[in-house]
Coordinates of C-alpha atoms and ligand atoms in Angstrom, one line a residue:
X1 CA 0.0 0.0 0.0
X2 CA 1.0 3.5 -0.6
X3 CA -0.1 6.4 1.5
X4 CA -0.2 10.1 1.9
X5 CA 0.3 11.7 5.2
X6 CA -1.2 15.3 5.4
X7 CA 0.6 17.5 7.8
X8 CA -1.2 20.3 9.4
X9 CA -0.5 21.5 13.0
X10 CA 1.7 18.5 13.6
X11 CA 5.1 19.6 11.9
X12 CA 7.2 16.8 13.4
X13 CA 8.3 13.3 13.0
X14 CA 8.4 12.2 16.6
X15 CA 5.2 11.1 18.2
X16 CA 3.1 11.8 15.2
X17 CA 0.4 9.2 15.1
X18 CA -0.7 9.8 11.4
X19 CA 2.9 9.6 10.3
X20 CA 3.7 6.6 12.4
X21 CA 0.7 4.6 11.1
X22 CA 1.2 5.7 7.6
X23 CA 4.8 4.3 7.7
X24 CA 3.6 1.2 9.4
X25 CA 0.9 0.4 6.8
X26 CA 2.5 1.6 3.6
X27 CA 5.3 -0.7 2.4
X28 CA 5.0 0.9 -1.0
X29 CA 6.1 4.4 0.2
X30 CA 4.6 7.4 2.0
X31 CA 4.3 10.9 0.4
X32 CA 4.0 13.9 2.8
X33 CA 2.0 16.9 1.9
X34 CA 1.4 20.3 3.5
X35 CA -1.3 22.7 2.2
X36 CA -0.7 26.3 2.3
X37 CA -4.2 27.8 3.0
X38 CA -4.1 31.6 3.4
X39 CA -7.9 31.7 3.4
X40 CA -8.2 29.5 6.7
X41 CA -5.3 31.7 8.2
X42 CA -7.1 34.9 7.3
X43 CA -10.4 33.6 8.7
X44 CA -8.8 32.6 12.0
X45 CA -6.7 35.9 12.3
X46 CA -3.4 33.9 12.4
X47 CA -0.5 36.2 13.0
X48 CA 2.2 36.7 10.2
X49 CA 5.0 35.6 12.8
X50 CA 3.2 32.4 13.1
X51 CA 2.8 31.8 9.4
X52 CA 6.5 32.6 9.0
X53 CA 7.3 30.2 11.9
X54 CA 5.5 27.5 10.0
X55 CA 7.2 28.2 6.8
X56 CA 10.6 27.8 8.5
X57 CA 9.3 24.7 10.4
X58 CA 8.4 23.1 7.1
X59 CA 11.9 23.6 5.9
X60 CA 13.2 21.6 8.9
X61 CA 10.5 19.0 8.5
X62 CA 11.4 18.5 4.8
X63 CA 15.0 17.8 5.7
X64 CA 14.0 15.4 8.5
X65 CA 11.6 13.6 6.1
X66 CA 14.2 13.5 3.3
X67 CA 16.6 11.4 5.6
X68 CA 13.8 8.6 5.8
X69 CA 13.0 9.1 2.1
X70 CA 9.7 10.7 2.5
X71 CA 9.3 13.5 -0.1
X72 CA 7.2 16.7 1.1
X73 CA 4.9 18.1 -1.4
X74 CA 3.5 21.6 -0.9
X75 CA 0.2 22.6 -2.2
X76 CA -1.0 26.2 -2.5
X77 CA -4.7 26.2 -2.0
X78 CA -6.8 28.4 -4.2
X79 CA -9.5 28.2 -1.4
X80 CA -10.2 26.0 1.6
X81 CA -13.1 24.4 -0.2
X82 CA -10.7 23.1 -2.9
X83 CA -8.6 21.1 -0.5
X84 CA -10.4 17.8 -0.9
X85 CA -9.9 18.0 -4.7
X86 CA -6.3 19.0 -4.5
X87 CA -5.5 16.1 -2.1
X88 CA -7.4 13.8 -4.4
X89 CA -5.3 15.1 -7.5
X90 CA -2.3 14.3 -5.6
X91 CA -3.6 10.9 -4.4
X92 CA -4.2 10.0 -8.2
X93 CA -0.8 11.4 -9.3
X94 CA 1.1 9.3 -6.9
X95 CA -1.2 6.2 -7.0
X96 CA -1.9 6.5 -3.3
X97 CA -4.4 4.0 -1.7
X98 CA -5.0 5.9 1.5
X99 CA -4.8 9.3 3.2
X100 CA -3.5 9.7 6.8
X101 CA -4.0 12.7 9.0
X102 CA -4.4 13.9 12.7
X103 CA -7.6 15.3 13.7
X104 CA -8.0 19.1 14.5
X105 CA -10.6 20.2 16.9
X106 CA -11.4 23.9 15.9
X107 CA -14.7 24.2 14.2
X108 CA -13.6 25.3 10.7
X109 CA -10.7 23.0 10.8
X110 CA -12.8 20.0 11.8
X111 CA -15.5 20.8 9.1
X112 CA -12.7 20.9 6.4
X113 CA -11.4 17.5 7.6
X114 CA -15.0 16.1 7.5
X115 CA -15.4 17.2 3.9
X116 CA -12.0 15.6 3.0
X117 CA -13.1 12.3 4.6
X118 CA -16.5 12.4 2.7
X119 CA -14.8 13.4 -0.6
X120 CA -12.4 10.5 -0.4
X121 CA -15.1 8.1 0.6
X122 CA -16.9 9.0 -2.6
X123 CA -13.7 8.2 -4.6
X124 CA -13.1 5.0 -3.0
X125 CA -9.9 6.0 -1.3
X126 CA -9.7 5.3 2.3
X127 CA -8.6 7.7 5.0
X128 CA -7.6 7.2 8.6
X129 CA -7.6 9.9 11.2
X130 CA -5.9 10.0 14.6
X131 CA -6.3 11.5 17.9
X132 CA -3.2 13.9 18.4
X133 CA -3.6 17.5 19.7
X134 CA -4.3 16.5 23.4
X135 CA -2.5 14.2 25.8
X136 CA -5.8 12.4 26.6
X137 CA -8.5 11.9 23.9
X138 CA -11.0 14.8 24.4
X139 CA -14.0 12.6 25.3
X140 CA -11.9 10.6 28.0
X141 CA -12.4 13.3 30.5
X142 CA -16.1 13.6 31.3
X143 CA -18.4 13.9 34.4
X144 CA -20.3 10.8 35.5
X145 CA -23.3 12.1 33.6
X146 CA -21.4 12.1 30.4
X147 CA -21.0 15.9 30.3
X148 CA -17.9 18.3 30.1
X149 CA -16.4 19.7 33.1
X150 CA -17.2 23.4 33.7
X151 CA -14.5 24.1 36.3
X152 CA -10.9 23.5 35.8
X153 CA -10.2 22.0 39.3
X154 CA -12.8 19.1 38.7
X155 CA -11.6 18.5 35.2
X156 CA -8.0 18.1 36.6
X157 CA -9.2 15.7 39.1
X158 CA -10.7 13.4 36.7
X159 CA -8.0 14.0 34.1
X160 CA -5.4 12.7 36.6
X161 CA -7.8 9.7 37.5
X162 CA -8.1 8.6 33.7
X163 CA -4.4 9.2 32.8
X164 CA -2.5 6.1 31.6
X165 CA 1.2 5.9 31.1
X166 CA 1.9 7.5 27.7
X167 CA 3.5 5.3 24.8
X168 CA 5.3 7.9 22.7
X169 CA 5.6 6.8 19.0
X170 CA 8.9 6.8 17.5
X171 CA 9.7 8.6 14.0
X172 CA 9.7 6.2 11.0
X173 CA 13.0 4.4 10.7
X174 CA 15.4 5.1 7.8
X175 CA 15.5 2.2 5.4
X176 CA 15.4 1.9 1.6
X177 CA 11.9 2.9 0.8
X178 CA 10.6 2.9 -2.9
X179 CA 12.0 6.1 -4.5
X180 CA 9.3 8.5 -5.3
X181 CA 10.7 11.5 -6.8
X182 CA 8.7 14.5 -6.0
X183 CA 10.0 17.8 -5.0
X184 CA 8.3 21.1 -3.8
X185 CA 10.1 24.2 -2.9
X186 CA 8.9 25.8 0.5
X187 CA 8.3 29.6 0.0
X188 CA 10.3 31.8 2.1
X189 CA 7.7 34.4 2.1
X190 CA 4.0 34.7 1.1
X191 CA 2.0 37.7 -0.4
X192 CA 1.0 40.2 2.3
X193 CA 2.7 38.3 5.0
X194 CA 5.5 40.2 6.7
X195 CA 5.9 40.1 10.6
X196 CA 8.8 42.3 11.0
X197 CA 9.9 40.3 13.9
X198 CA 13.6 38.9 14.0
X199 CA 13.1 35.3 13.0
X200 CA 16.3 34.4 15.1
X201 CA 14.2 35.0 18.2
X202 CA 12.3 31.9 17.3
X203 CA 14.4 29.2 15.4
X204 CA 11.9 26.7 14.0
X205 CA 11.7 22.8 14.0
X206 CA 11.4 19.8 16.1
X207 CA 15.0 19.5 17.0
X208 CA 14.9 23.0 18.5
X209 CA 11.8 22.2 20.3
X210 CA 13.2 19.1 21.9
X211 CA 16.4 21.0 22.9
X212 CA 14.3 23.7 24.4
X213 CA 12.3 21.1 26.4
X214 CA 15.1 19.3 27.7
X215 CA 17.0 22.5 28.8
X216 CA 13.9 23.6 30.5
X217 CA 13.5 20.4 32.4
X218 CA 17.2 20.6 33.6
X219 CA 17.5 24.1 34.4
X220 CA 13.9 25.4 35.3
X221 CA 11.4 22.7 36.0
X222 CA 12.0 22.3 39.7
X223 CA 11.9 26.0 40.4
X224 CA 8.9 26.6 38.0
X225 CA 6.4 27.0 40.9
X226 CA 8.4 29.7 42.6
X227 CA 9.6 31.7 39.5
X228 CA 7.2 31.3 36.8
X229 CA 5.3 34.6 37.5
X230 CA 8.2 36.9 37.1
X231 CA 8.5 38.1 33.6
X232 CA 12.0 39.3 33.7
X233 CA 13.2 35.9 34.4
X234 CA 13.3 33.2 31.7
X235 CA 11.6 30.7 34.1
X236 CA 8.9 29.3 31.8
X237 CA 9.5 26.9 28.9
X238 CA 8.6 29.2 26.0
X239 CA 7.5 26.0 24.2
X240 CA 4.1 27.4 23.4
X241 CA 5.0 28.4 19.8
X242 CA 6.2 24.8 19.2
X243 CA 3.2 23.3 20.8
X244 CA 0.8 25.6 18.7
X245 CA 2.1 24.4 15.5
X246 CA 3.0 20.8 16.6
X247 CA 6.7 20.9 16.4
X248 CA 6.6 19.0 19.6
X249 CA 3.6 17.0 21.0
X250 CA 2.0 17.8 24.3
X251 CA 2.4 14.1 25.2
X252 CA 6.2 14.5 24.9
X253 CA 6.4 17.4 27.0
X254 CA 4.1 15.8 29.7
X255 CA 6.0 12.6 29.7
X256 CA 9.4 14.2 30.1
X257 CA 8.2 16.2 33.0
X258 CA 6.5 13.2 34.6
X259 CA 9.8 11.1 34.2
X260 CA 11.7 14.0 35.9
X261 CA 9.2 13.7 38.7
X262 CA 9.9 10.0 39.2
X263 CA 6.5 9.2 37.4
X264 CA 4.6 10.6 40.2
X265 CA 1.3 12.3 39.1
X266 CA 0.2 14.3 42.1
X267 CA 3.0 14.1 44.7
X268 CA 6.7 14.8 44.3
X269 CA 8.4 18.2 43.1
X270 CA 6.1 21.1 43.1
X271 CA 7.7 22.8 40.1
X272 CA 7.2 19.6 38.0
X273 CA 3.5 19.3 39.3
X274 CA 2.8 23.0 38.6
X275 CA 4.1 22.7 35.0
X276 CA 2.1 19.5 34.3
X277 CA -0.9 21.4 35.5
X278 CA -0.4 24.0 32.9
X279 CA -0.4 21.4 30.3
X280 CA -3.7 20.2 31.7
X281 CA -4.9 23.8 31.4
X282 CA -4.3 23.4 27.7
X283 CA -6.4 20.2 27.7
X284 CA -9.2 22.0 29.6
X285 CA -9.6 24.7 27.1
X286 CA -9.7 22.2 24.2
X287 CA -12.4 20.3 26.1
X288 CA -14.4 23.5 26.4
X289 CA -14.0 24.3 22.7
X290 CA -15.6 21.0 21.7
X291 CA -18.3 21.1 24.3
X292 CA -19.4 24.7 23.8
X293 CA -18.8 25.4 20.0
X294 CA -20.5 28.8 20.3
X295 CA -17.1 30.2 21.5
X296 CA -15.7 29.5 18.0
X297 CA -18.4 31.8 16.8
X298 CA -17.3 34.8 18.6
X299 CA -19.8 34.1 21.5
X300 CA -19.2 34.3 25.2
X301 CA -19.1 31.1 27.2
X302 CA -21.3 32.6 29.9
X303 CA -24.1 33.7 27.5
X304 CA -25.6 36.2 29.9
X305 CA -22.4 38.3 29.7
X306 CA -23.3 39.2 26.1
X307 CA -25.5 42.0 27.5
X308 CA -22.6 43.9 29.1
X309 CA -22.5 47.2 27.6
X310 CA -18.8 46.8 26.3
X311 CA -17.0 49.9 24.8
X312 CA -15.7 50.1 21.3
X313 CA -13.3 53.2 21.6
X314 CA -10.8 53.1 19.0
X315 CA -8.5 55.6 20.7
X316 CA -8.3 53.5 23.9
X317 CA -7.9 50.3 22.0
X318 CA -5.0 51.9 20.0
X319 CA -3.2 53.1 23.3
X320 CA -3.4 49.5 24.7
X321 CA -2.2 48.0 21.6
X322 CA 0.7 50.2 21.2
X323 CA 1.6 50.1 24.9
X324 CA 1.0 53.7 25.6
X325 CA -1.6 53.5 28.5
X326 CA 0.5 55.2 31.2
X327 CA 0.5 52.0 33.2
X328 CA 4.1 50.8 32.8
X329 CA 3.6 47.1 33.4
X330 CA 0.8 47.2 30.6
X331 CA 3.0 49.1 28.3
X332 CA 6.1 46.9 28.8
X333 CA 3.9 43.8 28.2
X334 CA 2.4 45.0 25.0
X335 CA 5.7 46.3 23.7
X336 CA 7.0 42.8 24.5
X337 CA 4.2 41.2 22.3
X338 CA 4.8 43.8 19.5
X339 CA 8.4 43.4 19.4
X340 CA 8.9 39.6 20.2
X341 CA 5.5 37.8 19.1
X342 CA 5.3 36.5 22.6
X343 CA 4.2 37.7 26.0
X344 CA 4.7 36.2 29.4
X345 CA 1.7 34.4 31.0
X346 CA 1.3 36.6 34.1
X347 CA 1.3 39.8 31.8
X348 CA -1.2 38.1 29.5
X349 CA -3.6 38.0 32.4
X350 CA -2.9 41.6 33.5
X351 CA -3.3 43.2 30.1
X352 CA -6.4 41.2 29.3
X353 CA -8.1 42.1 32.6
X354 CA -7.0 45.7 32.0
X355 CA -8.6 45.8 28.6
X356 CA -11.8 44.1 29.5
X357 CA -12.5 45.3 33.2
X358 CA -10.7 48.9 33.2
X359 CA -10.9 50.1 29.7
X360 CA -14.2 48.0 29.5
X361 CA -13.5 47.3 26.0
X362 CA -14.9 44.2 24.5
X363 CA -12.7 41.3 25.2
X364 CA -13.0 40.0 21.7
X365 CA -11.0 43.1 20.5
X366 CA -8.1 41.9 22.6
X367 CA -8.6 38.3 21.7
X368 CA -8.2 39.3 18.0
X369 CA -5.2 41.5 18.7
X370 CA -3.4 38.6 20.4
X371 CA -4.3 36.2 17.6
X372 CA -2.9 38.6 15.0
X373 CA 0.4 39.1 16.9
X374 CA 1.2 36.0 18.9
X375 CA 3.7 33.5 17.5
X376 CA 2.0 30.9 19.8
X377 CA -1.6 31.8 18.8
X378 CA -3.8 28.9 19.4
X379 CA -7.6 29.3 19.4
X380 CA -8.5 27.3 22.4
X381 CA -6.0 28.7 24.9
X382 CA -6.3 32.3 23.7
X383 CA -10.1 32.3 23.8
X384 CA -10.1 30.4 27.2
X385 CA -7.4 32.9 28.5
X386 CA -9.5 36.0 27.3
X387 CA -12.8 34.7 28.6
X388 CA -11.3 33.8 31.9
X389 CA -9.7 37.2 32.2
X390 CA -12.9 39.0 31.2
X391 CA -15.1 36.9 33.6
X392 CA -17.2 35.8 30.5
X393 CA -15.6 32.3 30.7
X394 CA -14.6 29.5 32.9
X395 CA -13.1 31.3 35.9
X396 CA -14.6 29.8 39.0
X397 CA -14.1 33.0 40.9
X398 CA -16.9 35.6 40.2
X399 CA -16.3 38.9 38.1
X400 CA -14.8 40.7 41.1
X401 CA -11.3 39.3 40.4
X402 CA -9.7 42.3 39.0
X403 CA -5.9 42.7 39.0
X404 CA -4.5 46.1 39.9
X405 CA -1.7 46.7 37.3
X406 CA 0.2 48.8 39.7
X407 CA 0.3 46.1 42.6
X408 CA 0.8 43.3 40.1
X409 CA 3.8 45.3 38.8
X410 CA 5.1 45.9 42.3
X411 CA 4.7 42.2 43.0
X412 CA 6.0 40.5 39.9
X413 CA 8.5 43.1 38.6
X414 CA 9.7 44.5 41.9
X415 CA 12.9 46.1 40.8
X416 CA 11.2 47.4 37.6
X417 CA 13.7 45.4 35.4
X418 CA 11.2 44.2 32.9
X419 CA 9.6 47.6 32.7
X420 CA 13.0 49.1 31.8
X421 CA 13.7 46.5 29.1
X422 CA 10.7 47.5 27.3
X423 CA 10.0 51.1 28.3
X424 CA 13.6 52.6 28.0
X425 CA 12.1 56.1 28.7
X426 CA 11.6 55.0 32.3
X427 CA 15.1 53.8 32.9
X428 CA 15.8 56.6 35.2
X429 CA 13.0 55.7 37.7
X430 CA 13.8 54.0 41.0
X431 CA 12.2 50.7 42.0
X432 CA 9.3 52.4 43.8
X433 CA 8.3 55.2 41.4
X434 CA 8.7 53.1 38.2
X435 CA 5.4 51.3 38.8
X436 CA 3.3 54.5 38.7
X437 CA 5.5 57.3 37.3
X438 CA 2.9 60.1 37.1
X439 CA 1.6 59.7 40.6
X440 CA 4.9 59.3 42.2
X441 CA 7.4 61.5 40.2
X442 CA 5.1 63.6 38.0
X443 CA 7.9 66.1 36.9
X444 CA 10.4 63.3 35.9
X445 CA 7.4 61.4 34.1
X446 CA 6.6 64.5 32.0
X447 CA 10.2 65.0 31.1
X448 CA 10.6 61.3 30.2
X449 CA 7.7 62.0 27.8
X450 CA 5.9 59.0 29.3
X451 CA 2.1 59.1 28.8
X452 CA -0.3 59.9 31.7
X453 CA -2.7 57.0 32.6
X454 CA -5.5 56.9 30.0
X455 CA -7.9 55.8 32.8
X456 CA -8.7 56.4 36.5
X457 CA -8.0 52.8 37.7
X458 CA -10.3 53.1 40.9
X459 CA -13.3 54.6 39.0
X460 CA -12.9 52.2 36.2
X461 CA -12.9 49.2 38.5
X462 CA -16.1 50.4 40.2
X463 CA -17.8 50.9 36.9
X464 CA -16.9 47.4 35.8
X465 CA -18.0 45.8 39.0
X466 CA -21.3 47.7 38.9
X467 CA -21.9 46.6 35.2
X468 CA -21.4 43.0 36.2
X469 CA -23.5 43.3 39.2
X470 CA -26.3 44.8 37.2
X471 CA -26.2 41.5 35.1
X472 CA -26.5 39.2 38.1
Ligands
LIG220 C1 -5.4 36.3 27.6 C2 -4.5 35.1 27.5 C3 -4.2 34.6 26.1 C4 -3.6 33.4 25.9 N1 -3.3 33.2 24.5 C5 -2.5 32.0 24.3 C6 -2.4 31.4 23.0 O1 -2.7 32.1 22.0 N2 -1.6 30.4 22.9 C7 -1.1 29.6 23.9 O2 -0.4 28.6 23.7 N3 -1.3 30.0 25.2 C8 -2.0 31.3 25.4 N4 -2.3 31.5 26.6 C9 -1.8 30.7 27.8 C10 -0.3 31.0 28.3 O3 -0.2 32.4 28.6 C11 0.7 30.5 27.4 O4 0.5 29.4 27.1 C12 2.1 30.6 28.1 O5 2.4 31.9 28.5 C13 3.2 30.2 27.1 O6 4.5 30.3 27.6 P1 5.4 29.0 28.0 O7 5.5 28.2 26.8 O8 6.6 29.5 28.5 O9 4.5 28.2 29.0 P2 4.8 27.4 30.3 O10 4.6 28.2 31.5 O11 6.2 26.8 30.0 O12 3.8 26.2 30.1 C14 3.9 25.1 29.3 C15 2.8 25.0 28.3 O13 1.6 24.7 28.9 C16 0.5 25.4 28.2 N5 -0.1 26.4 29.0 C17 0.6 27.2 30.0 N6 -0.3 28.1 30.5 C18 -1.5 27.9 29.9 C19 -2.8 28.4 30.1 N7 -3.1 29.4 31.1 N8 -3.8 28.0 29.3 C20 -3.6 27.0 28.4 N9 -2.3 26.5 28.1 C21 -1.3 27.0 29.0 C22 1.3 26.1 27.0 O14 1.0 25.1 25.9 C23 2.7 26.2 27.4 O15 3.5 26.2 26.3 C24 -3.0 32.7 27.1 C25 -3.3 33.2 28.2 C26 -4.0 34.3 28.4 C27 -4.3 34.7 29.9

């Protein structure tokens, strides 16, 4: 049998179920294909930096596949709807008997995949799809009544109960496969895609991802619980870009951490347990995506919050986007996003709450800005994080959880080091005044040309609380 493996958000050879089983079943050779689909990217607001990262990842994947004699074909889709036909043309060209691919869970992607399956069934070519994006299959973690978990703590408890030791799948072995001569160039750039962010910040490919994982495990895993909230330290793994496009599997990450914790799931080192919990958060948000598909259609998880009178003030939004709000921790965070394509988790929560609770802008405006700027953009985690922060989502704490940016800044950037890195105009401020320059050293703040706060924090907080209270 000869097979096609269709790569999507799984740009790797290790622990890739579709590739593994294609190789196992197809003694007459395997052809890999990736479909460049700018229409899907546009529909999903995917950031240029992530698209460029994918293109660089494809170069690395092509080299890895060449070593095991699997050619990688690139198809440029004219439209998402043309994908079934394009795959079918390839299948007939290479005389393939079967198409293999990993399942995607987001609504547009899942629909596309269903159409491919149906199209191939009509042409009498078989397809086989695999569970891949999660550590545990999404329907493995359910309440006794067969429902989804609404609260993370209960989800995690059940997740740990049903967890089974992970069997990682090896990459295909190198052996003399039938020589299928096919070749495609991987574009270095695409029309209208230009992120302006230095690609050297994010080297692509699964080798880099594995190296990053092992370095993190050796150097930072055991102190993760204590240091992960300090943005000036590189104390988190920064694996999110690699996980988002599948240059490494979540199973691999979890397994390596579990091994470092002597295979203890809920006892042992606190750092390891906390990091594994973050990977379970990733699973939780995906389970919500499947159980509550309206969140893929721009709707709030808590429908009642659709009645909140969100603001749509372009001027305020722009100040937030550019990092000119007059709140140093917000500005440093937004400038980190704009110049590196990534933002520290603590800061994501602070800026998201500031946008939704203090500026009282519709959280979807922030969600879209993140999507179009993050290298690690991932619909479920981004939407989950935004709705959690805006209290329209799964946060078990009611709407009165509102982070004060100044106290958060004092707590998590006590020396102001992170602020100084991204707001150089504040370099001359001491560790106390740097968190609120206009209140604490107004003259120096004016001289430094640092913007005044665009909002009165106390008043805006009261207004948000009143708006939420009215709902309930
Ligand atoms: C408003 C908001 C938007 C977010 N948008 C995204 C996004 O688009 N893509 C994305 O991958 N993450 C997103 N997150 C989650 C989190 O901020 C990032 O996953 C994390 O900062 C990535 O850095 P890291 O790889 O160093 O994480 P680590 O701390 O090393 O964690 C390891 C991995 O666990 C997962 N993870 C960690 N925290 C979370 C979380 N809170 N929710 C879900 N998964 C988590 C990620 O895959 C991460 O790579 C968002 C969070 C918020 C509050």
